Amino acid sequence: MEDNATATIDGLPFQLRVRQQPLQARMSGFSPKDRRPLDPTPIVELVPLEGQLNDFTNLVVQATLSNVDCTPYISTTHNNMTGCPIATCNYLLDDQGNKGYFFCFADLAICTQGEYRLQFHLFSLRRPKVLASLYSDIFIVYSPKSFPGMKESTPLMRSLARQGERVRMRSGRD
């Protein structure tokens, strides 16, 4: 499975990659009060292969739920993914102090246990077409009784949170 995709934006080549893969989640309820986000927070990064973007404010990434075999997940009874599936581009420092274009999905939750992938689609709000797409690794959604618990926040999440990015922090040290 490809772990990155290339795109051309304003004539400059870029690579889209999943910087932080989701690994697990506790099965979520359908109400916002019972939302259990993916752990860790999925984070997509747009990496310039040459040059820098002058205007990144019009870039968004949309996440959609897919089966393990990369086919679209289709439910006939309900929407299995809740939360905000759109992330805007933020120019921030990563945990190593390097500047980057990041898209964070801190509010995505899955309502049915099983194994899934996310598909990420990069769009420019100025153009009505997908510029690049890629899939996450496989992650597991557990029933409430079998969920092993949330992991501690990653260094990348802590770095982005210190700069104002809204990500869910875990552990008393965060």
JSON list of N, CA, C and O in Angstrom, two decimals, residues 78-106:
[
{"chain": "A", "resi": 78, "resn": "HIS", "atom": "N", "xyz": [-26.82, 3.43, 8.75]},
{"chain": "A", "resi": 78, "resn": "HIS", "atom": "CA", "xyz": [-26.40, 4.66, 9.42]},
{"chain": "A", "resi": 78, "resn": "HIS", "atom": "C", "xyz": [-25.02, 5.10, 8.92]},
{"chain": "A", "resi": 78, "resn": "HIS", "atom": "O", "xyz": [-24.31, 4.34, 8.29]},
{"chain": "A", "resi": 79, "resn": "ASN", "atom": "N", "xyz": [-24.68, 6.33, 9.24]},
{"chain": "A", "resi": 79, "resn": "ASN", "atom": "CA", "xyz": [-23.35, 6.84, 8.94]},
{"chain": "A", "resi": 79, "resn": "ASN", "atom": "C", "xyz": [-22.40, 6.31, 10.01]},
{"chain": "A", "resi": 79, "resn": "ASN", "atom": "O", "xyz": [-22.55, 6.64, 11.19]},
{"chain": "A", "resi": 80, "resn": "ASN", "atom": "N", "xyz": [-21.44, 5.51, 9.64]},
{"chain": "A", "resi": 80, "resn": "ASN", "atom": "CA", "xyz": [-20.56, 4.84, 10.60]},
{"chain": "A", "resi": 80, "resn": "ASN", "atom": "C", "xyz": [-19.46, 5.75, 11.13]},
{"chain": "A", "resi": 80, "resn": "ASN", "atom": "O", "xyz": [-18.86, 5.46, 12.14]},
{"chain": "A", "resi": 81, "resn": "MET", "atom": "N", "xyz": [-19.18, 6.86, 10.44]},
{"chain": "A", "resi": 81, "resn": "MET", "atom": "CA", "xyz": [-18.14, 7.78, 10.89]},
{"chain": "A", "resi": 81, "resn": "MET", "atom": "C", "xyz": [-18.79, 9.08, 11.34]},
{"chain": "A", "resi": 81, "resn": "MET", "atom": "O", "xyz": [-19.58, 9.65, 10.60]},
{"chain": "A", "resi": 82, "resn": "THR", "atom": "N", "xyz": [-18.45, 9.53, 12.54]},
{"chain": "A", "resi": 82, "resn": "THR", "atom": "CA", "xyz": [-19.00, 10.78, 13.05]},
{"chain": "A", "resi": 82, "resn": "THR", "atom": "C", "xyz": [-17.85, 11.75, 13.32]},
{"chain": "A", "resi": 82, "resn": "THR", "atom": "O", "xyz": [-16.69, 11.37, 13.36]},
{"chain": "A", "resi": 83, "resn": "GLY", "atom": "N", "xyz": [-18.20, 13.00, 13.55]},
{"chain": "A", "resi": 83, "resn": "GLY", "atom": "CA", "xyz": [-17.18, 14.01, 13.78]},
{"chain": "A", "resi": 83, "resn": "GLY", "atom": "C", "xyz": [-16.95, 14.83, 12.53]},
{"chain": "A", "resi": 83, "resn": "GLY", "atom": "O", "xyz": [-17.73, 14.78, 11.58]},
{"chain": "A", "resi": 84, "resn": "CYS", "atom": "N", "xyz": [-15.85, 15.56, 12.51]},
{"chain": "A", "resi": 84, "resn": "CYS", "atom": "CA", "xyz": [-15.54, 16.45, 11.40]},
{"chain": "A", "resi": 84, "resn": "CYS", "atom": "C", "xyz": [-14.57, 15.77, 10.43]},
{"chain": "A", "resi": 84, "resn": "CYS", "atom": "O", "xyz": [-13.40, 15.57, 10.77]},
{"chain": "A", "resi": 85, "resn": "PRO", "atom": "N", "xyz": [-15.02, 15.44, 9.21]},
{"chain": "A", "resi": 85, "resn": "PRO", "atom": "CA", "xyz": [-14.16, 14.75, 8.25]},
{"chain": "A", "resi": 85, "resn": "PRO", "atom": "C", "xyz": [-13.30, 15.69, 7.39]},
{"chain": "A", "resi": 85, "resn": "PRO", "atom": "O", "xyz": [-12.61, 15.23, 6.50]},
{"chain": "A", "resi": 86, "resn": "ILE", "atom": "N", "xyz": [-13.36, 16.99, 7.65]},
{"chain": "A", "resi": 86, "resn": "ILE", "atom": "CA", "xyz": [-12.60, 17.98, 6.87]},
{"chain": "A", "resi": 86, "resn": "ILE", "atom": "C", "xyz": [-11.58, 18.65, 7.78]},
{"chain": "A", "resi": 86, "resn": "ILE", "atom": "O", "xyz": [-11.90, 19.07, 8.89]},
{"chain": "A", "resi": 87, "resn": "ALA", "atom": "N", "xyz": [-10.33, 18.75, 7.30]},
{"chain": "A", "resi": 87, "resn": "ALA", "atom": "CA", "xyz": [-9.29, 19.45, 8.05]},
{"chain": "A", "resi": 87, "resn": "ALA", "atom": "C", "xyz": [-8.68, 20.52, 7.16]},
{"chain": "A", "resi": 87, "resn": "ALA", "atom": "O", "xyz": [-8.43, 20.28, 5.98]},
{"chain": "A", "resi": 88, "resn": "THR", "atom": "N", "xyz": [-8.46, 21.70, 7.74]},
{"chain": "A", "resi": 88, "resn": "THR", "atom": "CA", "xyz": [-7.82, 22.78, 7.00]},
{"chain": "A", "resi": 88, "resn": "THR", "atom": "C", "xyz": [-6.31, 22.71, 7.20]},
{"chain": "A", "resi": 88, "resn": "THR", "atom": "O", "xyz": [-5.82, 22.08, 8.13]},
{"chain": "A", "resi": 89, "resn": "CYS", "atom": "N", "xyz": [-5.60, 23.37, 6.34]},
{"chain": "A", "resi": 89, "resn": "CYS", "atom": "CA", "xyz": [-4.14, 23.36, 6.36]},
{"chain": "A", "resi": 89, "resn": "CYS", "atom": "C", "xyz": [-3.61, 24.37, 7.37]},
{"chain": "A", "resi": 89, "resn": "CYS", "atom": "O", "xyz": [-4.05, 25.53, 7.39]},
{"chain": "A", "resi": 90, "resn": "ASN", "atom": "N", "xyz": [-2.68, 23.93, 8.19]},
{"chain": "A", "resi": 90, "resn": "ASN", "atom": "CA", "xyz": [-2.01, 24.80, 9.15]},
{"chain": "A", "resi": 90, "resn": "ASN", "atom": "C", "xyz": [-0.50, 24.67, 8.99]},
{"chain": "A", "resi": 90, "resn": "ASN", "atom": "O", "xyz": [0.02, 23.56, 8.91]},
{"chain": "A", "resi": 91, "resn": "TYR", "atom": "N", "xyz": [0.18, 25.79, 8.94]},
{"chain": "A", "resi": 91, "resn": "TYR", "atom": "CA", "xyz": [1.64, 25.83, 8.80]},
{"chain": "A", "resi": 91, "resn": "TYR", "atom": "C", "xyz": [2.24, 25.92, 10.20]},
{"chain": "A", "resi": 91, "resn": "TYR", "atom": "O", "xyz": [2.18, 26.98, 10.84]},
{"chain": "A", "resi": 92, "resn": "LEU", "atom": "N", "xyz": [2.78, 24.80, 10.69]},
{"chain": "A", "resi": 92, "resn": "LEU", "atom": "CA", "xyz": [3.22, 24.69, 12.08]},
{"chain": "A", "resi": 92, "resn": "LEU", "atom": "C", "xyz": [4.58, 24.00, 12.16]},
{"chain": "A", "resi": 92, "resn": "LEU", "atom": "O", "xyz": [5.07, 23.44, 11.17]},
{"chain": "A", "resi": 93, "resn": "LEU", "atom": "N", "xyz": [5.15, 24.00, 13.36]},
{"chain": "A", "resi": 93, "resn": "LEU", "atom": "CA", "xyz": [6.39, 23.28, 13.62]},
{"chain": "A", "resi": 93, "resn": "LEU", "atom": "C", "xyz": [6.06, 21.88, 14.14]},
{"chain": "A", "resi": 93, "resn": "LEU", "atom": "O", "xyz": [5.19, 21.72, 15.00]},
{"chain": "A", "resi": 94, "resn": "ASP", "atom": "N", "xyz": [6.77, 20.87, 13.63]},
{"chain": "A", "resi": 94, "resn": "ASP", "atom": "CA", "xyz": [6.57, 19.52, 14.15]},
{"chain": "A", "resi": 94, "resn": "ASP", "atom": "C", "xyz": [7.37, 19.34, 15.44]},
{"chain": "A", "resi": 94, "resn": "ASP", "atom": "O", "xyz": [7.97, 20.29, 15.95]},
{"chain": "A", "resi": 95, "resn": "ASP", "atom": "N", "xyz": [7.42, 18.13, 15.95]},
{"chain": "A", "resi": 95, "resn": "ASP", "atom": "CA", "xyz": [8.10, 17.86, 17.21]},
{"chain": "A", "resi": 95, "resn": "ASP", "atom": "C", "xyz": [9.63, 17.95, 17.10]},
{"chain": "A", "resi": 95, "resn": "ASP", "atom": "O", "xyz": [10.32, 17.98, 18.11]},
{"chain": "A", "resi": 96, "resn": "GLN", "atom": "N", "xyz": [10.15, 18.04, 15.89]},
{"chain": "A", "resi": 96, "resn": "GLN", "atom": "CA", "xyz": [11.60, 18.21, 15.68]},
{"chain": "A", "resi": 96, "resn": "GLN", "atom": "C", "xyz": [11.97, 19.65, 15.36]},
{"chain": "A", "resi": 96, "resn": "GLN", "atom": "O", "xyz": [13.12, 19.95, 15.07]},
{"chain": "A", "resi": 97, "resn": "GLY", "atom": "N", "xyz": [10.97, 20.54, 15.36]},
{"chain": "A", "resi": 97, "resn": "GLY", "atom": "CA", "xyz": [11.21, 21.95, 15.06]},
{"chain": "A", "resi": 97, "resn": "GLY", "atom": "C", "xyz": [11.19, 22.28, 13.57]},
{"chain": "A", "resi": 97, "resn": "GLY", "atom": "O", "xyz": [11.56, 23.39, 13.18]},
{"chain": "A", "resi": 98, "resn": "ASN", "atom": "N", "xyz": [10.75, 21.34, 12.74]},
{"chain": "A", "resi": 98, "resn": "ASN", "atom": "CA", "xyz": [10.67, 21.57, 11.29]},
{"chain": "A", "resi": 98, "resn": "ASN", "atom": "C", "xyz": [9.29, 22.11, 10.92]},
{"chain": "A", "resi": 98, "resn": "ASN", "atom": "O", "xyz": [8.27, 21.61, 11.39]},
{"chain": "A", "resi": 99, "resn": "LYS", "atom": "N", "xyz": [9.26, 23.13, 10.04]},
{"chain": "A", "resi": 99, "resn": "LYS", "atom": "CA", "xyz": [8.00, 23.69, 9.58]},
{"chain": "A", "resi": 99, "resn": "LYS", "atom": "C", "xyz": [7.33, 22.73, 8.62]},
{"chain": "A", "resi": 99, "resn": "LYS", "atom": "O", "xyz": [7.98, 22.04, 7.83]},
{"chain": "A", "resi": 100, "resn": "GLY", "atom": "N", "xyz": [5.99, 22.69, 8.69]},
{"chain": "A", "resi": 100, "resn": "GLY", "atom": "CA", "xyz": [5.25, 21.80, 7.81]},
{"chain": "A", "resi": 100, "resn": "GLY", "atom": "C", "xyz": [3.81, 22.23, 7.66]},
{"chain": "A", "resi": 100, "resn": "GLY", "atom": "O", "xyz": [3.28, 23.02, 8.45]},
{"chain": "A", "resi": 101, "resn": "TYR", "atom": "N", "xyz": [3.16, 21.70, 6.62]},
{"chain": "A", "resi": 101, "resn": "TYR", "atom": "CA", "xyz": [1.75, 21.95, 6.35]},
{"chain": "A", "resi": 101, "resn": "TYR", "atom": "C", "xyz": [0.97, 20.74, 6.87]},
{"chain": "A", "resi": 101, "resn": "TYR", "atom": "O", "xyz": [1.08, 19.64, 6.31]},
{"chain": "A", "resi": 102, "resn": "PHE", "atom": "N", "xyz": [0.18, 20.92, 7.94]},
{"chain": "A", "resi": 102, "resn": "PHE", "atom": "CA", "xyz": [-0.47, 19.81, 8.62]},
{"chain": "A", "resi": 102, "resn": "PHE", "atom": "C", "xyz": [-1.99, 19.92, 8.56]},
{"chain": "A", "resi": 102, "resn": "PHE", "atom": "O", "xyz": [-2.56, 21.00, 8.63]},
{"chain": "A", "resi": 103, "resn": "PHE", "atom": "N", "xyz": [-2.63, 18.74, 8.48]},
{"chain": "A", "resi": 103, "resn": "PHE", "atom": "CA", "xyz": [-4.08, 18.59, 8.51]},
{"chain": "A", "resi": 103, "resn": "PHE", "atom": "C", "xyz": [-4.38, 17.59, 9.63]},
{"chain": "A", "resi": 103, "resn": "PHE", "atom": "O", "xyz": [-3.96, 16.43, 9.56]},
{"chain": "A", "resi": 104, "resn": "CYS", "atom": "N", "xyz": [-5.09, 18.03, 10.69]},
{"chain": "A", "resi": 104, "resn": "CYS", "atom": "CA", "xyz": [-5.35, 17.18, 11.86]},
{"chain": "A", "resi": 104, "resn": "CYS", "atom": "C", "xyz": [-6.82, 16.79, 11.94]},
{"chain": "A", "resi": 104, "resn": "CYS", "atom": "O", "xyz": [-7.70, 17.64, 11.79]},
{"chain": "A", "resi": 105, "resn": "PHE", "atom": "N", "xyz": [-7.06, 15.52, 12.24]},
{"chain": "A", "resi": 105, "resn": "PHE", "atom": "CA", "xyz": [-8.42, 14.99, 12.34]},
{"chain": "A", "resi": 105, "resn": "PHE", "atom": "C", "xyz": [-8.69, 14.54, 13.77]},
{"chain": "A", "resi": 105, "resn": "PHE", "atom": "O", "xyz": [-8.79, 13.35, 14.06]},
{"chain": "A", "resi": 106, "resn": "ALA", "atom": "N", "xyz": [-8.82, 15.50, 14.68]},
{"chain": "A", "resi": 106, "resn": "ALA", "atom": "CA", "xyz": [-8.95, 15.20, 16.11]},
{"chain": "A", "resi": 106, "resn": "ALA", "atom": "C", "xyz": [-10.35, 14.78, 16.53]},
{"chain": "A", "resi": 106, "resn": "ALA", "atom": "O", "xyz": [-10.53, 14.32, 17.66]}
]
